[in-house]
Structures are given as C-alpha cells and as structure tokens.
mmCIF file of C-alpha atoms in Angstrom:
data_model
loop_
_atom_site.group_PDB
_atom_site.id
_atom_site.type_symbol
_atom_site.label_atom_id
_atom_site.label_comp_id
_atom_site.label_asym_id
_atom_site.label_seq_id
_atom_site.Cartn_x
_atom_site.Cartn_y
_atom_site.Cartn_z
ATOM 1 C CA MET A 1 -8.617 -149.732 58.351
ATOM 2 C CA PRO A 2 -10.124 -148.380 55.117
ATOM 3 C CA GLN A 3 -13.850 -147.972 54.777
ATOM 4 C CA GLU A 4 -15.892 -150.007 52.327
ATOM 5 C CA VAL A 5 -15.482 -148.635 48.824
ATOM 6 C CA LYS A 6 -18.680 -147.378 47.241
ATOM 7 C CA PRO A 7 -19.197 -147.686 43.478
ATOM 8 C CA SER A 8 -19.325 -143.912 43.211
ATOM 9 C CA GLN A 9 -15.727 -143.599 44.413
ATOM 10 C CA ARG A 10 -14.072 -142.972 41.120
ATOM 11 C CA ALA A 11 -10.344 -142.994 40.502
ATOM 12 C CA LEU A 12 -8.752 -140.737 37.941
ATOM 13 C CA ILE A 13 -5.504 -142.221 36.663
ATOM 14 C CA PHE A 14 -3.169 -139.456 35.475
ATOM 15 C CA MET A 15 -0.629 -141.145 33.232
ATOM 16 C CA THR A 16 2.015 -139.358 31.206
ATOM 17 C CA ALA A 17 4.472 -140.966 28.804
ATOM 18 C CA ARG A 18 7.163 -139.999 26.358
ATOM 19 C CA ASN A 19 8.933 -142.551 24.182
ATOM 20 C CA CYS A 20 7.732 -145.517 26.243
ATOM 21 C CA GLU A 21 6.482 -147.678 23.375
ATOM 22 C CA LYS A 22 7.905 -150.928 24.767
ATOM 23 C CA TYR A 23 6.712 -150.210 28.313
ATOM 24 C CA VAL A 24 3.258 -148.736 27.792
ATOM 25 C CA GLY A 25 1.585 -152.115 27.112
ATOM 26 C CA PRO A 26 2.762 -153.712 30.369
ATOM 27 C CA ALA A 27 1.938 -150.511 32.255
ATOM 28 C CA LEU A 28 -1.632 -150.405 30.961
ATOM 29 C CA ARG A 29 -2.067 -154.184 31.431
ATOM 30 C CA SER A 30 -1.154 -153.767 35.097
ATOM 31 C CA LEU A 31 -3.775 -151.037 35.368
ATOM 32 C CA ALA A 32 -6.404 -153.194 33.649
ATOM 33 C CA ALA A 33 -5.673 -155.980 36.167
ATOM 34 C CA GLN A 34 -6.723 -153.787 39.086
ATOM 35 C CA THR A 35 -9.724 -154.938 41.124
ATOM 36 C CA HIS A 36 -11.063 -151.374 41.379
ATOM 37 C CA ARG A 37 -13.136 -150.869 38.229
ATOM 38 C CA HIS A 38 -14.489 -147.368 38.827
ATOM 39 C CA LEU A 39 -11.778 -145.447 37.076
ATOM 40 C CA HIS A 40 -11.025 -143.157 34.192
ATOM 41 C CA VAL A 41 -7.582 -143.080 32.564
ATOM 42 C CA LEU A 42 -6.154 -139.775 31.400
ATOM 43 C CA PHE A 43 -3.234 -140.846 29.208
ATOM 44 C CA ILE A 44 -0.987 -138.141 27.828
ATOM 45 C CA ASP A 45 1.524 -138.908 25.100
ATOM 46 C CA ASP A 46 3.944 -136.043 25.654
ATOM 47 C CA ALA A 47 5.248 -135.606 22.082
ATOM 48 C CA SER A 48 6.700 -139.094 21.701
ATOM 49 C CA THR A 49 8.784 -139.804 18.614
ATOM 50 C CA ASP A 50 8.061 -143.536 18.762
ATOM 51 C CA GLY A 51 4.782 -145.489 18.798
ATOM 52 C CA THR A 52 3.837 -144.730 22.407
ATOM 53 C CA GLY A 53 0.586 -142.959 21.535
ATOM 54 C CA VAL A 54 -0.470 -145.568 18.986
ATOM 55 C CA GLU A 55 0.148 -148.456 21.404
ATOM 56 C CA ALA A 56 -1.619 -146.628 24.225
ATOM 57 C CA GLY A 57 -4.578 -145.772 22.006
ATOM 58 C CA LYS A 58 -5.095 -149.386 20.930
ATOM 59 C CA PHE A 59 -4.947 -150.676 24.480
ATOM 60 C CA LEU A 60 -7.134 -147.928 25.932
ATOM 61 C CA ASN A 61 -9.819 -148.440 23.284
ATOM 62 C CA ASP A 62 -9.792 -152.171 23.907
ATOM 63 C CA ARG A 63 -9.609 -152.336 27.720
ATOM 64 C CA PHE A 64 -10.891 -148.922 28.860
ATOM 65 C CA HIS A 65 -13.485 -148.163 26.187
ATOM 66 C CA GLY A 66 -15.541 -145.172 27.308
ATOM 67 C CA ARG A 67 -13.334 -144.777 30.387
ATOM 68 C CA HIS A 68 -10.320 -142.965 29.054
ATOM 69 C CA THR A 69 -9.082 -139.717 27.587
ATOM 70 C CA LEU A 70 -6.067 -139.847 25.264
ATOM 71 C CA VAL A 71 -4.131 -136.645 24.631
ATOM 72 C CA ARG A 72 -1.219 -136.353 22.213
ATOM 73 C CA ASN A 73 0.913 -133.258 22.611
ATOM 74 C CA ASP A 74 2.793 -131.866 19.601
ATOM 75 C CA THR A 75 5.524 -130.487 21.861
ATOM 76 C CA VAL A 76 6.926 -131.687 25.169
ATOM 77 C CA TRP A 77 5.076 -130.096 28.080
ATOM 78 C CA GLY A 78 6.195 -132.113 31.077
ATOM 79 C CA LYS A 79 4.111 -133.514 33.905
ATOM 80 C CA ALA A 80 3.341 -130.213 35.664
ATOM 81 C CA ARG A 81 1.983 -128.417 32.608
ATOM 82 C CA ASN A 82 0.017 -131.502 31.535
ATOM 83 C CA ALA A 83 -1.547 -131.635 34.986
ATOM 84 C CA HIS A 84 -2.378 -127.939 34.897
ATOM 85 C CA VAL A 85 -3.942 -128.065 31.440
ATOM 86 C CA HIS A 86 -5.411 -131.566 31.070
ATOM 87 C CA LEU A 87 -5.975 -132.930 34.571
ATOM 88 C CA ARG A 88 -7.844 -129.983 36.045
ATOM 89 C CA GLY A 89 -10.868 -130.374 33.777
ATOM 90 C CA LEU A 90 -11.421 -133.999 34.812
ATOM 91 C CA LEU A 91 -10.977 -133.523 38.563
ATOM 92 C CA PRO A 92 -14.689 -132.925 39.290
ATOM 93 C CA LYS A 93 -15.428 -136.432 37.983
ATOM 94 C CA ALA A 94 -13.049 -138.159 40.430
ATOM 95 C CA ASP A 95 -12.858 -138.849 44.136
ATOM 96 C CA PHE A 96 -9.099 -139.368 44.041
ATOM 97 C CA VAL A 97 -6.193 -139.231 41.600
ATOM 98 C CA ALA A 98 -3.451 -141.803 41.101
ATOM 99 C CA VAL A 99 -0.349 -140.690 39.222
ATOM 100 C CA LEU A 100 1.527 -143.139 37.001
ATOM 101 C CA ASP A 101 4.216 -142.840 34.372
ATOM 102 C CA GLY A 102 4.099 -144.691 31.076
ATOM 103 C CA ASP A 103 6.700 -147.171 32.277
ATOM 104 C CA ASP A 104 5.188 -147.861 35.732
ATOM 105 C CA GLN A 105 3.485 -151.107 36.658
ATOM 106 C CA LEU A 106 1.066 -151.698 39.524
ATOM 107 C CA VAL A 107 2.169 -154.989 41.083
ATOM 108 C CA VAL A 108 -0.478 -155.084 43.825
ATOM 109 C CA PRO A 109 -3.801 -155.849 42.066
ATOM 110 C CA ASP A 110 -5.966 -154.140 44.685
ATOM 111 C CA ILE A 111 -3.859 -151.049 45.310
ATOM 112 C CA LEU A 112 -6.466 -148.720 43.775
ATOM 113 C CA SER A 113 -9.194 -150.306 45.920
ATOM 114 C CA ARG A 114 -7.010 -149.757 48.972
ATOM 115 C CA MET A 115 -6.425 -146.151 47.975
ATOM 116 C CA ALA A 116 -10.153 -145.625 47.480
ATOM 117 C CA GLY A 117 -10.771 -146.991 50.970
ATOM 118 C CA PHE A 118 -8.181 -144.705 52.537
ATOM 119 C CA TYR A 119 -9.565 -141.671 50.734
ATOM 120 C CA ALA A 120 -13.084 -142.613 51.852
ATOM 121 C CA ALA A 121 -11.871 -142.747 55.454
#
C-alpha cells in the first residue's frame, strides 16, 4: 500500500518526441488530466521535421506554464543522449522520474499519484 503523497513529492516527466505532431496533443492532454499536480515536464523535440515542437510548445505554455522545459534539438540525439544531457540537470528537483514518448497516453488518471506513493514507500 503506497504512503500518503506529500506536496513536496515532485514528478519529473521525461518526454521525448520526433515527428509526433498528430499525437503530441493527446499525449500532453493525458498528462494534464493526471491527479498528481506536483510535476515538471521536460519535453524534448528530437529534431522533428513536422510541427511537433510547435504543438508541444503551445500546449505546455497553456497547461504547464512555469512547470515545463522545452528543448528542440537541431539533430537527432535519441533518448539516451537526451537523458544524459538534458535530464541530469533537472534530477535534483524531482523525487521520481516518469518516462513517456510523444505518442504515449496515460489512461489511468491517478497513475502518477500511485507512482509517487510507491516511491515514498
């Protein structure tokens, strides 16, 4: 049984995407629908050739204002290099990390709260 989640338990959402323009909106909407509100979204547009970064930027500014970092790579780096370069600097601000792709959707609205509880335990 997970422990009660304290407001200081902060999730860092590590989200990478490449050419996911039609999926990034639903993915970010599913994240915004989460019951756990203590989160920061690190969204990395990994050199998309479509409007992935633009769509993500609009949504992040609207729904995660002040709680996101948007990175746009000029060349494709891949998930591992993005984690090594971009994720490491934000780790001290988080109690746990959730990894999503730009075309993922969270269908359980309290999954981040559950994760926070398990990490607290």
